[in-house]
Coordinates of C-alpha atoms in Angstrom, one line a residue:
M1 CA -93.4 -131.6 48.9
P2 CA -90.6 -133.6 50.5
D3 CA -88.7 -136.1 48.3
N4 CA -87.2 -139.0 50.3
S5 CA -86.1 -140.9 47.2
K6 CA -83.3 -143.4 47.3
A7 CA -80.7 -143.4 44.6
A8 CA -81.6 -145.2 41.4
H9 CA -78.1 -146.7 41.3
G10 CA -75.1 -147.1 43.6
A11 CA -74.9 -147.3 47.4
G12 CA -76.7 -144.8 49.7
D13 CA -79.4 -142.3 49.2
Y14 CA -79.1 -139.2 47.1
L15 CA -77.6 -137.1 49.8
D16 CA -74.9 -139.6 50.6
Q17 CA -74.0 -139.8 46.9
L18 CA -73.7 -136.0 46.6
A19 CA -71.6 -135.7 49.7
R20 CA -69.3 -138.6 48.7
F21 CA -69.0 -137.2 45.2
V22 CA -67.3 -134.1 46.5
G23 CA -65.4 -135.8 49.3
L24 CA -64.1 -138.9 47.5
T25 CA -64.0 -138.5 43.7
P26 CA -60.4 -138.9 42.6
E27 CA -58.9 -135.9 40.8
E28 CA -58.1 -138.0 37.8
D29 CA -61.8 -138.9 37.3
I30 CA -62.7 -135.3 36.6
P31 CA -62.7 -134.7 32.8
E32 CA -60.1 -132.2 31.5
A33 CA -62.8 -130.1 29.9
V34 CA -64.4 -129.6 33.3
L35 CA -61.1 -128.6 34.8
A36 CA -60.4 -126.2 31.9
R37 CA -63.8 -124.6 32.4
T38 CA -63.1 -124.3 36.2
R39 CA -59.9 -122.4 35.5
E40 CA -61.9 -120.0 33.3
I41 CA -64.4 -119.4 36.1
I42 CA -61.7 -118.8 38.6
L43 CA -59.9 -116.4 36.2
D44 CA -63.1 -114.5 35.5
S45 CA -63.8 -114.3 39.3
F46 CA -60.6 -112.7 40.5
P47 CA -60.8 -109.2 39.0
V48 CA -64.6 -109.1 39.6
L49 CA -64.0 -109.9 43.2
A50 CA -61.1 -107.4 43.6
W51 CA -63.2 -104.6 42.2
G52 CA -65.9 -105.4 44.7
M53 CA -63.3 -105.3 47.5
R54 CA -62.4 -101.7 46.4
T55 CA -65.9 -100.4 47.0
P56 CA -66.3 -98.1 50.1
E57 CA -68.5 -100.6 52.0
L58 CA -66.0 -103.5 51.5
Q59 CA -63.1 -101.3 52.3
A60 CA -64.7 -100.4 55.6
L61 CA -65.9 -103.9 56.4
S62 CA -62.5 -105.5 55.5
D63 CA -60.6 -102.9 57.6
R64 CA -62.8 -103.8 60.6
Q65 CA -62.8 -107.5 60.0
V66 CA -59.1 -108.0 59.4
A67 CA -58.1 -105.7 62.3
S68 CA -60.0 -107.8 64.8
A69 CA -59.5 -111.3 63.2
A70 CA -57.0 -114.0 63.8
P71 CA -54.1 -113.9 61.2
G72 CA -53.8 -116.5 58.5
K73 CA -52.4 -117.3 55.0
S74 CA -55.6 -116.8 53.0
W75 CA -55.8 -113.9 50.6
V76 CA -58.3 -111.0 51.0
I77 CA -58.4 -110.4 47.2
G78 CA -58.2 -106.8 46.2
K79 CA -57.0 -105.7 49.6
G80 CA -53.5 -107.0 49.2
C81 CA -53.3 -108.8 52.5
T82 CA -54.1 -112.1 54.2
T83 CA -56.2 -113.3 57.1
N84 CA -57.7 -116.5 58.5
R85 CA -59.6 -118.7 56.2
L86 CA -63.1 -118.1 57.6
D87 CA -62.9 -114.3 57.4
A88 CA -61.1 -114.4 54.0
A89 CA -63.8 -116.6 52.5
M90 CA -66.5 -114.4 53.9
L91 CA -65.0 -111.1 52.6
N92 CA -64.1 -112.5 49.2
G93 CA -67.6 -114.0 48.8
I94 CA -69.3 -110.6 49.6
A95 CA -66.9 -108.8 47.3
G96 CA -67.4 -111.3 44.5
A97 CA -71.2 -110.8 44.5
W98 CA -71.0 -107.0 44.8
L99 CA -70.9 -105.9 41.2
D100 CA -73.1 -108.8 39.9
Y101 CA -70.4 -109.5 37.3
D102 CA -69.6 -113.0 38.4
E103 CA -70.2 -116.4 36.7
G104 CA -73.6 -118.1 37.1
N105 CA -75.8 -120.9 35.9
F106 CA -79.5 -120.8 34.7
L107 CA -80.1 -124.4 35.6
A108 CA -78.6 -124.0 39.0
N109 CA -80.8 -121.0 39.8
G110 CA -77.8 -118.9 40.9
H111 CA -74.0 -118.4 41.1
P112 CA -72.4 -121.7 42.2
G113 CA -68.8 -120.4 41.5
M114 CA -68.9 -117.5 43.9
Q115 CA -70.4 -119.8 46.6
V116 CA -67.5 -122.3 46.6
I117 CA -64.4 -120.5 45.1
P118 CA -63.8 -118.3 48.2
A119 CA -64.1 -121.1 50.7
A120 CA -62.0 -123.6 48.7
L121 CA -59.3 -121.1 48.0
A122 CA -59.2 -119.8 51.6
V123 CA -59.0 -123.3 53.0
G124 CA -56.5 -124.5 50.4
Q125 CA -54.2 -121.5 51.1
E126 CA -54.4 -121.9 54.9
L127 CA -53.5 -125.6 54.7
G128 CA -51.0 -125.2 51.8
R129 CA -52.9 -127.5 49.4
S130 CA -51.8 -127.8 45.8
G131 CA -53.4 -125.9 43.0
R132 CA -54.6 -129.2 41.5
S133 CA -56.3 -130.2 44.7
V134 CA -58.1 -126.8 45.0
L135 CA -59.1 -126.8 41.3
A136 CA -60.6 -130.3 41.6
T137 CA -62.4 -129.3 44.8
I138 CA -64.0 -126.3 43.2
A139 CA -65.2 -128.3 40.2
L140 CA -66.8 -131.0 42.5
A141 CA -68.4 -128.6 45.0
Y142 CA -69.7 -126.4 42.2
E143 CA -71.5 -129.5 40.7
V144 CA -73.3 -130.3 44.0
V145 CA -74.4 -126.6 44.5
A146 CA -75.7 -126.6 40.9
R147 CA -77.5 -129.9 41.2
I148 CA -79.2 -129.0 44.5
G149 CA -80.3 -125.7 42.8
M150 CA -81.6 -127.5 39.7
A151 CA -83.5 -130.0 41.9
T152 CA -85.2 -127.2 43.9
K153 CA -88.4 -125.3 43.0
I154 CA -87.1 -122.3 44.8
K155 CA -89.6 -119.7 46.0
L156 CA -89.6 -116.6 43.9
I157 CA -88.9 -114.4 46.9
I158 CA -85.7 -116.3 47.8
N159 CA -82.3 -114.9 46.6
P160 CA -80.1 -118.0 45.9
H161 CA -76.9 -116.6 47.4
G162 CA -76.3 -118.1 50.9
T163 CA -78.6 -121.1 50.3
F164 CA -77.4 -124.0 48.1
G165 CA -73.8 -122.7 48.4
V166 CA -73.5 -123.4 52.1
V167 CA -73.6 -127.1 51.3
G168 CA -71.0 -126.8 48.6
A169 CA -68.7 -124.7 50.7
A170 CA -69.0 -127.2 53.6
L171 CA -68.2 -130.2 51.4
A172 CA -65.3 -128.3 49.7
T173 CA -63.9 -127.7 53.2
A174 CA -64.4 -131.3 54.1
R175 CA -62.4 -132.5 51.0
L176 CA -59.5 -130.2 51.7
T177 CA -59.3 -131.0 55.4
G178 CA -59.7 -134.7 54.9
M179 CA -62.9 -135.3 56.7
P180 CA -63.7 -139.0 57.0
A181 CA -66.2 -140.4 54.5
D182 CA -68.7 -141.5 57.1
K183 CA -69.0 -137.9 58.3
L184 CA -69.9 -136.3 54.9
R185 CA -73.6 -137.0 54.8
N186 CA -74.2 -135.5 58.2
L187 CA -72.1 -132.5 57.2
A188 CA -74.3 -131.9 54.1
S189 CA -77.4 -132.2 56.2
L190 CA -76.1 -129.9 58.9
A191 CA -74.9 -127.3 56.3
A192 CA -78.3 -127.3 54.6
S193 CA -79.8 -126.5 57.9
S194 CA -77.6 -123.4 58.2
C195 CA -78.8 -121.5 55.1
M196 CA -80.0 -117.9 55.2
A197 CA -83.5 -116.7 54.9
T198 CA -82.7 -114.4 51.9
N199 CA -85.1 -112.3 49.8
R200 CA -85.1 -110.8 46.3
H201 CA -86.6 -107.5 47.4
T202 CA -83.0 -106.6 48.2
M203 CA -82.5 -106.4 44.5
L204 CA -85.5 -104.2 43.8
D205 CA -84.6 -102.0 46.7
G206 CA -80.9 -101.8 45.8
A207 CA -80.1 -103.2 49.3
T208 CA -76.5 -104.3 49.5
V209 CA -77.1 -106.7 52.3
R210 CA -77.9 -109.0 49.4
N211 CA -74.1 -109.3 48.8
W212 CA -73.5 -110.6 52.4
Y213 CA -75.5 -113.7 51.4
A214 CA -72.7 -114.9 49.2
G215 CA -70.2 -114.3 52.0
H216 CA -72.4 -116.4 54.3
S217 CA -71.9 -119.4 52.1
G218 CA -68.1 -119.4 52.4
F219 CA -68.1 -118.6 56.1
M220 CA -71.0 -120.8 57.2
G221 CA -69.8 -123.7 55.0
Q222 CA -66.6 -123.8 56.9
M223 CA -68.4 -123.3 60.2
A224 CA -70.7 -126.3 59.4
A225 CA -67.6 -128.4 58.9
R226 CA -66.2 -127.2 62.2
L227 CA -69.5 -128.1 63.9
A228 CA -69.6 -131.5 62.4
E229 CA -65.9 -132.1 63.4
S230 CA -66.9 -131.2 67.0
G231 CA -69.8 -133.7 67.1
F232 CA -72.8 -131.6 66.1
S233 CA -75.4 -133.4 64.2
G234 CA -77.8 -132.4 61.4
P235 CA -81.4 -133.6 60.9
S236 CA -82.0 -136.8 59.0
D237 CA -82.1 -134.9 55.7
G238 CA -81.5 -131.2 56.0
V239 CA -81.2 -130.7 52.3
N240 CA -84.6 -132.1 51.5
T241 CA -86.3 -130.3 54.4
T242 CA -84.8 -126.9 53.7
F243 CA -85.3 -126.9 50.0
S244 CA -88.7 -128.6 49.8
L245 CA -90.4 -126.8 52.7
V246 CA -88.4 -123.8 53.9
L247 CA -86.7 -122.1 50.9
G248 CA -88.5 -124.0 48.1
D249 CA -91.8 -125.5 47.1
G250 CA -90.4 -128.8 46.1
F251 CA -87.2 -130.8 45.9
S252 CA -86.2 -133.9 43.9
G253 CA -83.3 -136.0 45.3
A254 CA -83.5 -138.2 42.2
K255 CA -83.1 -135.2 39.9
A256 CA -80.1 -134.0 42.0
I257 CA -78.1 -137.1 41.2
E258 CA -79.3 -137.9 37.7
G259 CA -76.2 -138.3 35.6
L260 CA -73.9 -137.4 38.5
G261 CA -70.3 -137.6 37.3
E262 CA -71.4 -137.9 33.6
R263 CA -73.3 -134.7 33.0
W264 CA -71.5 -131.7 34.4
L265 CA -73.7 -128.7 35.0
L266 CA -70.5 -126.6 35.4
M267 CA -70.1 -126.9 31.7
E268 CA -73.6 -125.4 31.2
G269 CA -73.0 -122.1 33.0
Y270 CA -72.3 -118.6 31.7
L271 CA -69.8 -115.7 32.1
K272 CA -71.0 -112.1 31.9
L273 CA -70.1 -109.2 29.7
Y274 CA -72.4 -106.8 31.6
P275 CA -72.4 -106.2 35.3
T276 CA -76.1 -106.9 35.8
A277 CA -78.4 -109.7 37.0
R278 CA -78.3 -112.5 34.4
Y279 CA -82.0 -112.1 33.5
V280 CA -81.3 -108.5 32.4
H281 CA -78.8 -109.9 29.8
S282 CA -81.7 -111.6 27.9
A283 CA -83.3 -108.1 27.5
I284 CA -80.0 -106.6 26.5
D285 CA -79.7 -109.2 23.8
A286 CA -83.2 -108.4 22.6
F287 CA -82.3 -104.7 22.6
F288 CA -79.2 -105.2 20.5
D289 CA -81.2 -107.3 18.1
A290 CA -83.7 -104.5 17.7
I291 CA -81.0 -101.9 17.1
A292 CA -79.5 -104.2 14.4
H293 CA -82.6 -103.8 12.4
A294 CA -82.6 -100.0 12.5
P295 CA -81.9 -98.3 9.2
R296 CA -80.0 -95.5 11.0
R297 CA -78.6 -94.7 14.4
I298 CA -81.3 -94.4 17.0
E299 CA -81.0 -91.5 19.5
P300 CA -82.7 -91.5 22.9
E301 CA -84.9 -88.6 21.8
D302 CA -86.3 -90.7 18.9
V303 CA -87.9 -93.2 21.3
L304 CA -91.6 -92.9 22.2
R305 CA -91.8 -96.0 24.3
I306 CA -90.1 -99.4 24.7
D307 CA -92.2 -102.5 25.6
V308 CA -90.4 -105.6 26.9
R309 CA -92.1 -109.0 27.3
A310 CA -90.1 -111.5 29.3
Y311 CA -90.1 -114.7 31.4
R312 CA -91.0 -114.2 35.1
L313 CA -87.6 -113.8 36.6
A314 CA -86.6 -111.2 34.0
A315 CA -90.0 -109.4 34.3
Y316 CA -89.4 -109.1 38.0
L317 CA -86.6 -106.6 37.2
C318 CA -88.8 -103.8 36.1
N319 CA -87.8 -100.9 38.3
Q320 CA -87.6 -97.8 36.1
T321 CA -85.9 -95.5 38.7
P322 CA -83.0 -97.3 40.4
K323 CA -81.7 -95.1 43.2
D324 CA -78.0 -95.8 42.8
W325 CA -75.4 -97.9 40.9
F326 CA -76.3 -101.1 42.8
G327 CA -79.9 -100.8 41.8
T328 CA -79.0 -100.5 38.2
R329 CA -77.8 -104.2 38.3
F330 CA -81.4 -105.3 38.7
S331 CA -83.2 -102.9 36.2
I332 CA -84.1 -103.8 32.7
P333 CA -85.4 -100.3 32.0
F334 CA -82.2 -98.7 33.1
S335 CA -79.9 -101.2 31.3
V336 CA -81.7 -100.6 28.0
A337 CA -81.6 -96.9 28.6
T338 CA -77.9 -96.6 29.5
L339 CA -76.8 -98.7 26.6
L340 CA -78.9 -96.7 24.1
V341 CA -77.6 -93.4 25.4
G342 CA -74.1 -94.7 25.1
G343 CA -70.8 -92.9 25.9
R344 CA -70.0 -95.3 28.7
N345 CA -68.8 -98.9 28.8
G346 CA -68.5 -101.7 31.3
L347 CA -68.8 -100.6 34.9
E348 CA -69.2 -97.0 33.9
A349 CA -72.5 -97.7 32.1
F350 CA -73.9 -98.9 35.4
S351 CA -72.4 -96.3 37.8
D352 CA -73.8 -93.4 39.9
T353 CA -72.7 -91.1 37.1
A354 CA -75.0 -92.9 34.7
V355 CA -77.9 -92.8 37.3
A356 CA -77.4 -89.0 37.5
D357 CA -77.6 -88.6 33.7
P358 CA -81.0 -87.1 32.9
R359 CA -81.1 -88.6 29.4
V360 CA -80.7 -92.1 30.8
M361 CA -83.3 -91.7 33.5
A362 CA -85.8 -90.0 31.1
L363 CA -85.4 -93.0 28.7
S364 CA -85.6 -95.5 31.5
A365 CA -89.1 -94.1 32.4
K366 CA -90.2 -95.1 28.9
V367 CA -89.3 -98.8 29.2
F368 CA -92.1 -101.0 30.4
V369 CA -91.5 -104.7 31.3
T370 CA -94.3 -107.3 31.6
E371 CA -94.3 -111.1 32.1
D372 CA -95.4 -113.3 29.2
E373 CA -96.6 -116.5 30.8
S374 CA -95.9 -118.5 27.6
Y375 CA -92.2 -117.3 27.9
T376 CA -92.2 -118.4 31.6
A377 CA -93.5 -121.8 30.6
T378 CA -90.5 -122.6 28.4
Y379 CA -87.8 -121.2 30.8
P380 CA -85.0 -122.1 31.5
A381 CA -84.5 -124.1 28.3
D382 CA -85.6 -121.0 26.4
Q383 CA -84.8 -117.6 27.9
R384 CA -87.2 -115.7 25.6
V385 CA -87.5 -111.9 25.7
T386 CA -89.2 -109.7 23.1
L387 CA -88.5 -106.0 22.9
D388 CA -90.5 -103.5 20.8
M389 CA -89.0 -100.1 20.4
H390 CA -91.7 -97.6 19.3
L391 CA -90.2 -94.5 17.6
K392 CA -91.8 -91.1 17.3
D393 CA -91.9 -91.4 13.5
G394 CA -94.2 -94.3 13.8
T395 CA -91.6 -97.0 13.2
T396 CA -91.4 -100.0 15.5
L397 CA -88.2 -102.0 15.8
R398 CA -88.5 -105.5 17.2
G399 CA -85.7 -107.5 18.8
E400 CA -85.8 -111.0 20.3
C401 CA -83.7 -113.2 22.5
H402 CA -84.3 -117.0 22.8
I403 CA -80.9 -118.1 24.2
T404 CA -79.0 -115.5 26.2
S405 CA -75.5 -114.7 25.0
G406 CA -72.9 -116.5 27.0
E407 CA -74.8 -119.8 27.2
P408 CA -73.0 -123.0 26.0
T409 CA -75.0 -122.9 22.7
R410 CA -74.3 -119.2 22.2
P411 CA -70.9 -118.7 23.7
H412 CA -69.1 -115.3 24.0
K413 CA -66.1 -114.7 21.8
T414 CA -62.8 -115.6 23.5
A415 CA -61.5 -112.1 22.6
D416 CA -64.4 -110.5 24.4
L417 CA -63.8 -112.4 27.7
E418 CA -60.1 -111.7 27.4
Q419 CA -60.9 -108.0 27.0
K420 CA -63.1 -108.1 30.1
Y421 CA -60.3 -109.5 32.1
R422 CA -57.8 -106.9 30.9
D423 CA -60.3 -104.0 31.4
L424 CA -60.8 -105.1 35.0
A425 CA -57.4 -106.5 36.0
E426 CA -55.0 -104.0 34.5
P427 CA -56.2 -100.9 36.4
L428 CA -56.0 -102.9 39.6
W429 CA -52.6 -104.6 39.3
G430 CA -51.0 -103.1 36.2
A431 CA -50.6 -105.0 32.9
P432 CA -47.5 -107.1 33.9
R433 CA -49.0 -108.4 37.2
A434 CA -52.4 -108.9 35.6
A435 CA -50.8 -111.1 33.0
Q436 CA -48.8 -112.9 35.6
L437 CA -51.9 -113.7 37.6
R438 CA -53.8 -114.8 34.5
N439 CA -51.0 -117.2 33.6
A440 CA -50.8 -118.6 37.2
I441 CA -54.5 -119.3 37.3
L442 CA -54.6 -121.0 33.9
N443 CA -51.7 -123.1 35.1
I444 CA -52.9 -123.6 38.7
D445 CA -52.4 -127.4 38.4
K446 CA -48.6 -126.8 38.5
C447 CA -48.7 -125.0 41.8
D448 CA -47.6 -127.0 44.8
D449 CA -48.9 -124.6 47.4
V450 CA -51.8 -122.4 46.3
S451 CA -50.9 -119.8 48.9
Q452 CA -47.8 -119.2 46.7
L453 CA -49.7 -119.0 43.4
V454 CA -48.1 -115.6 42.6
D455 CA -45.4 -113.6 44.3
F456 CA -47.7 -110.7 45.3
Y457 CA -51.0 -110.4 47.2
P458 CA -53.7 -109.6 44.5

């Protein structure tokens, strides 16, 4: 039900506090650890986004869009050109979500980074803002997206891309363009009234329109700022209305601002080592835990059946027969099967070639996923999944996951994340330029004009 709570401290209601947090927080008030994590998220995002831009659909769309769009200084990452900031943010957002390899946050119910990075970078490049300014903007806007997501009881059918992120992208735009403080609350309300009616069936059906949702955040966030600058008004509290009645079944403004500026949800997100929906990673961890208990190498032909018990959002991803590479991102059965069959790594393990492999698909048909309500009850603090691998010789191997790898309390090894960057970036740009881009992003604070971050178009 609607939550019209006032802030427990400070001036203004929760929405005013969120809006001013992005628009007015001094750069020097952002902890260095938060800025360091923001650099890591940006670095992880670039090659993921560029690979998405190389897919046939994005190549076709970006060709059409750039050809008919106004010129500009904002990068279309992976295409090696620039365009205006609205179209750049839109294309980069779509591409960044395409492989489902981007950063995310369990508490935020989604991927705050890919909702705000494309907009902040595009606006910053078009206006010649400093790297420090863009970095701070991304950190602050991420936090508001994550907090709105955390405060919302989002409906199961809703895909979070293109929802909370519109507000964050709008406020990021406002900070970089210098929108007056007294306009920020109306902007946030207006932006929240411009979210998409998304749906999770796109994942089960392998429907790539789902990736457009993330592009909508970057585009519509900027458009909301333009509407507000032109005198358009939002409802009295568009955030509360949209997320308590339209896209959610409840929203708490008090929860959204609890610890604001002290607890940073950005520090509690994850980076991915597999190009799948985050909930699949919990099952992958349980799978590897089971394999670790095996006295010998397990071949696909040894398996009689695999039973997976999971929390609701993971159990939703139970499709045994994804039709193509995109559908593999949202299938626990396929993910377990392709990793057990082996012979492929990274993107190749979730490719059309893997879908066409009869051994993978035969094994996928033997993986059954069900919800365990007791696991759902403890989510998201505990991301529990249990996997029982029943072998034809009568043996059962059990694996479990309680905290998914990559979470703050179970971080990935630095070497693994560095390897992910090299594996993706070097085929795209070559080793020297990939290293140059990495160094530039990790030192983005020193860049006076973010449109000149490196001397080539990524």
